[in-house]
Each structure stands twice: as C-alpha cells, then as structure tokens.
Coordinates of C-alpha atoms in Angstrom, one line a residue:
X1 CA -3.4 -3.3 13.9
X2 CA -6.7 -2.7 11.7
X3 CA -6.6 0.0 8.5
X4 CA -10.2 -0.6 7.7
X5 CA -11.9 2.8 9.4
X6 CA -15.4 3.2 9.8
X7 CA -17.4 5.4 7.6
X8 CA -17.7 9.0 8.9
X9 CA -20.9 10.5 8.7
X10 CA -20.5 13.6 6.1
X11 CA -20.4 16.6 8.5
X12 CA -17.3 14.9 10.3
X13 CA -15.8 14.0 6.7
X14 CA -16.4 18.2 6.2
X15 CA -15.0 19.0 9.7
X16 CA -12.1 17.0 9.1
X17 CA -11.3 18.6 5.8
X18 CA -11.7 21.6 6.5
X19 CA -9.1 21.0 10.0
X20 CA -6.8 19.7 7.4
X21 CA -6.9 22.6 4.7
X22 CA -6.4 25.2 7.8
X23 CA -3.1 22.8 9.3
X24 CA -1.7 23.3 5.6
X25 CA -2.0 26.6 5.2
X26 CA -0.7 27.5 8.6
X27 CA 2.0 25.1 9.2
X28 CA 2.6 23.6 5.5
X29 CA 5.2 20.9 5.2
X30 CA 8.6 21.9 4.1
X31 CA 8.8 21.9 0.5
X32 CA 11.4 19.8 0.0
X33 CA 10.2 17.1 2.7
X34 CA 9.4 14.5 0.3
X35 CA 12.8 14.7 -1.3
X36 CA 14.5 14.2 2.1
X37 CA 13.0 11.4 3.2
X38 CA 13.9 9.5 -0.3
X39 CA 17.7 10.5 0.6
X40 CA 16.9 9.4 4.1
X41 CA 15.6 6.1 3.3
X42 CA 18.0 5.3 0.6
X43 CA 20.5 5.5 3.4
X44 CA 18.5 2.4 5.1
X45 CA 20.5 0.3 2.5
X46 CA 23.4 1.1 3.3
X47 CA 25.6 0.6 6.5
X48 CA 27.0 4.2 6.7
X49 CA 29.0 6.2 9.1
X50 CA 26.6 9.3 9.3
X51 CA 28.8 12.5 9.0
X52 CA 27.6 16.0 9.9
X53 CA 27.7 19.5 8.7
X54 CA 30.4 21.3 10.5
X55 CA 30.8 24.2 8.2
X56 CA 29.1 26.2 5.7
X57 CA 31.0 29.3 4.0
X58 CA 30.2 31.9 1.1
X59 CA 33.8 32.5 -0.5
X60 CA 34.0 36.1 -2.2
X61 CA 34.7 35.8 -5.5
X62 CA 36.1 37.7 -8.6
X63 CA 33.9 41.2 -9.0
X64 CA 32.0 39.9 -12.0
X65 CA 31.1 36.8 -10.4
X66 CA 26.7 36.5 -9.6
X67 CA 27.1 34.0 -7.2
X68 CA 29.5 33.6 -4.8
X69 CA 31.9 29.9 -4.1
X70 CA 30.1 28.0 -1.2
X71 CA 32.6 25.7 0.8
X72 CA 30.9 22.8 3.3
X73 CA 32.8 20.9 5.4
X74 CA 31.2 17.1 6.6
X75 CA 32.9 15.2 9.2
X76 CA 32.4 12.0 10.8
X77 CA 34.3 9.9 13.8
X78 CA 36.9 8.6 10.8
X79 CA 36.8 10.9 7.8
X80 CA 36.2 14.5 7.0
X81 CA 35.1 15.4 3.8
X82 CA 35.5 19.1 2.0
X83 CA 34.2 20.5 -1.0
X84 CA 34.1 23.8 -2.5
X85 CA 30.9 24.4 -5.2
X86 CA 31.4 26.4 -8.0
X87 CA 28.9 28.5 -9.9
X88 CA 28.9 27.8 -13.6
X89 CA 26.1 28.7 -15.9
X90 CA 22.9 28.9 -14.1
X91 CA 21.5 26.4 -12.0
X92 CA 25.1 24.0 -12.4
X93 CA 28.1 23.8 -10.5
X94 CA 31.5 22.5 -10.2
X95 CA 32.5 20.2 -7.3
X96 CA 35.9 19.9 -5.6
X97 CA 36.4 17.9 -2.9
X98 CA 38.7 16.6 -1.0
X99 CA 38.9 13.5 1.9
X100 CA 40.8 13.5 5.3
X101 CA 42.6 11.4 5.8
X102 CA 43.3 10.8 2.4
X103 CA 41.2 6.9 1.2
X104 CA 41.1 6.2 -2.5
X105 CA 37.3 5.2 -3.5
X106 CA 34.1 7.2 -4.9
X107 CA 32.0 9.8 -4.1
X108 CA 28.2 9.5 -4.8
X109 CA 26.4 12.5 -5.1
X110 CA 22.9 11.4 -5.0
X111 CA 19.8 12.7 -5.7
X112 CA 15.6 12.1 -4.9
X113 CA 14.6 10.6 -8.2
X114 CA 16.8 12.9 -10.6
X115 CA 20.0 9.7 -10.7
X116 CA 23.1 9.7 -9.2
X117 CA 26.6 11.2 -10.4
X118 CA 29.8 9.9 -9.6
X119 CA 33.7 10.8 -8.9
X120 CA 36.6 8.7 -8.2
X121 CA 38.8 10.0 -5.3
X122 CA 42.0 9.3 -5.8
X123 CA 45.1 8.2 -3.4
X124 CA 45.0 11.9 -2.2
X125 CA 41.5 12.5 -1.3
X126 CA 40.7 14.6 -4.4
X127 CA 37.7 14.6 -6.2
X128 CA 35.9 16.5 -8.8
X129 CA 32.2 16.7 -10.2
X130 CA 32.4 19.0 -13.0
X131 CA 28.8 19.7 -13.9
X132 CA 26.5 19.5 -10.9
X133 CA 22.9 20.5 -11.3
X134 CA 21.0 22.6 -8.3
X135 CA 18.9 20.8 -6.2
X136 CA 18.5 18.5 -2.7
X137 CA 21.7 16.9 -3.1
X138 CA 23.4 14.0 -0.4
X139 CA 27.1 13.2 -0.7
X140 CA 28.2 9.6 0.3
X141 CA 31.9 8.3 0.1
X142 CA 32.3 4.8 -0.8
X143 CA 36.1 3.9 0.7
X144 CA 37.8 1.1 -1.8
X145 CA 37.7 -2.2 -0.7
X146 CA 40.4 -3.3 1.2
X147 CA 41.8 -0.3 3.1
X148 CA 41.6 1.0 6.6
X149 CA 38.4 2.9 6.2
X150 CA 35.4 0.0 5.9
X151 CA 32.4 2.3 6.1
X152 CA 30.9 4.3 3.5
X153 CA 30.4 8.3 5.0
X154 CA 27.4 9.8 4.2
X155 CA 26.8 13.3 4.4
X156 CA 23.6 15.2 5.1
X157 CA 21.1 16.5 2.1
X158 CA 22.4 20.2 1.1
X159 CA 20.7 22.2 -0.9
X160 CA 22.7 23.5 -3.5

C-alpha cells in the first residue's frame, strides 16, 4: 500500500475542503473521541478480561447536597466490580469500591494523558480512591499474583 497521493489540482483541493468543513459541522466527532481511543489502546497492552457496564444509578443524597452519589456497577465472566462516586469539592470525588468475589490486588483508575491513580483492594474486595478528579476515566483491576483470578478486569471509560 502506497501513501504518496498525487497532487490535486486546486479546485478539487477547495471541493474537498470545503466537503470536509460541512462533515464537521454536521456530524462532528464526539468530543471526547480522542480520549477513548488512548484508553482503548492502552488496553492493547494488556491481556484483560473486558467487563461491561451493567448499572448506572443517581443515589439521592442529604438535602444540601449539589450533586447527587452515582453508583456503577462493571461485571465480567469472573468478577464484578462496584463503586459508589462521591461528590467532594467541585470537579473531585471520592471512590468506593468493592470486588465480587472478593481477590486482593489493585485498582487502576486510569486516565488519557492526565496519569493514573491507584488503590489496593484488600482481602475483602474493598477499595477506596479518596480524591478523584472529573474526567474520561477507565477502571482496571489488577488481581494479586498467585490467586484464583489470573486476568486483570478492565472496565469501560465513564465519564465522571
């Protein structure tokens, strides 16, 4: 397969430019495209169980609250993970989560560009990130070495 293209004369250069300025303004790419695919091909790395979004719930909260307490709900053939996101000050959260069954390990909550936090799960399953920024965010457990679950989980993006 050859990239070199012939030279367009300048009134198909203009044509084309002008089909492409009318595609993006009527059908514009999703604004967060580019930020998906750089969770999506992060994942290429890494031989993961892909989990999938089974549930996604807006918990009332106290009366004075702004926003409410989001729960999501991932599950994959051997592990479903919960968490329940928090609003803190604005823009940040606070993460609970919890793994079924219950696997010791880590929980990477990774981001396009911005680094990656991380929480230890302990020998129940429970996890915390305790100041989560907004944003395209993927969560990924990582079981410890050794036990019955062998694949990493990977969730997919969320915005939070």
């Amino acid at each position: 397969m050859t990239t070199d293209l012939p030279e367009l004369p300048p009134e198909d250069a203009d044509l084309l430019e002008l089909l492409r300025a009318e595609w993006e303004r009527r059908d514009p790419p999703a604004q967060d495209l580019a930020d998906r695919v750089i969770l999506a091909l992060a994942l290429t790395d890494l031989d993961a169980e892909l989990a999938r979004l089974e549930a996604e719930v807006d918990l009332p909260v106290g009366a004075r609250a702004a926003e409410p307490t989001r729960s999501l709900t991932f599950t994959s053939e051997h592990a479903s993970v919960m968490v329940t996101l928090t609003p803190r000050t604005a823009g940040r959260f606070r993460l609970d989560g919890w793994v079924a069954p219950a696997f010791a390990g880590q929980v990477e909550l990774r981001r396009a560009g911005d680094g990656d936090d991380r929480a230890a799960v302990d020998d129940d399953g429970r996890f915390v990130l305790d100041d989560v920024a907004a944003g395209l965010v993927q969560l990924v457990y990582v079981p410890a070495p050794g036990g019955d679950l062998v694949r990493p989980v990977a969730a997919p993006p969320v915005q939070l």
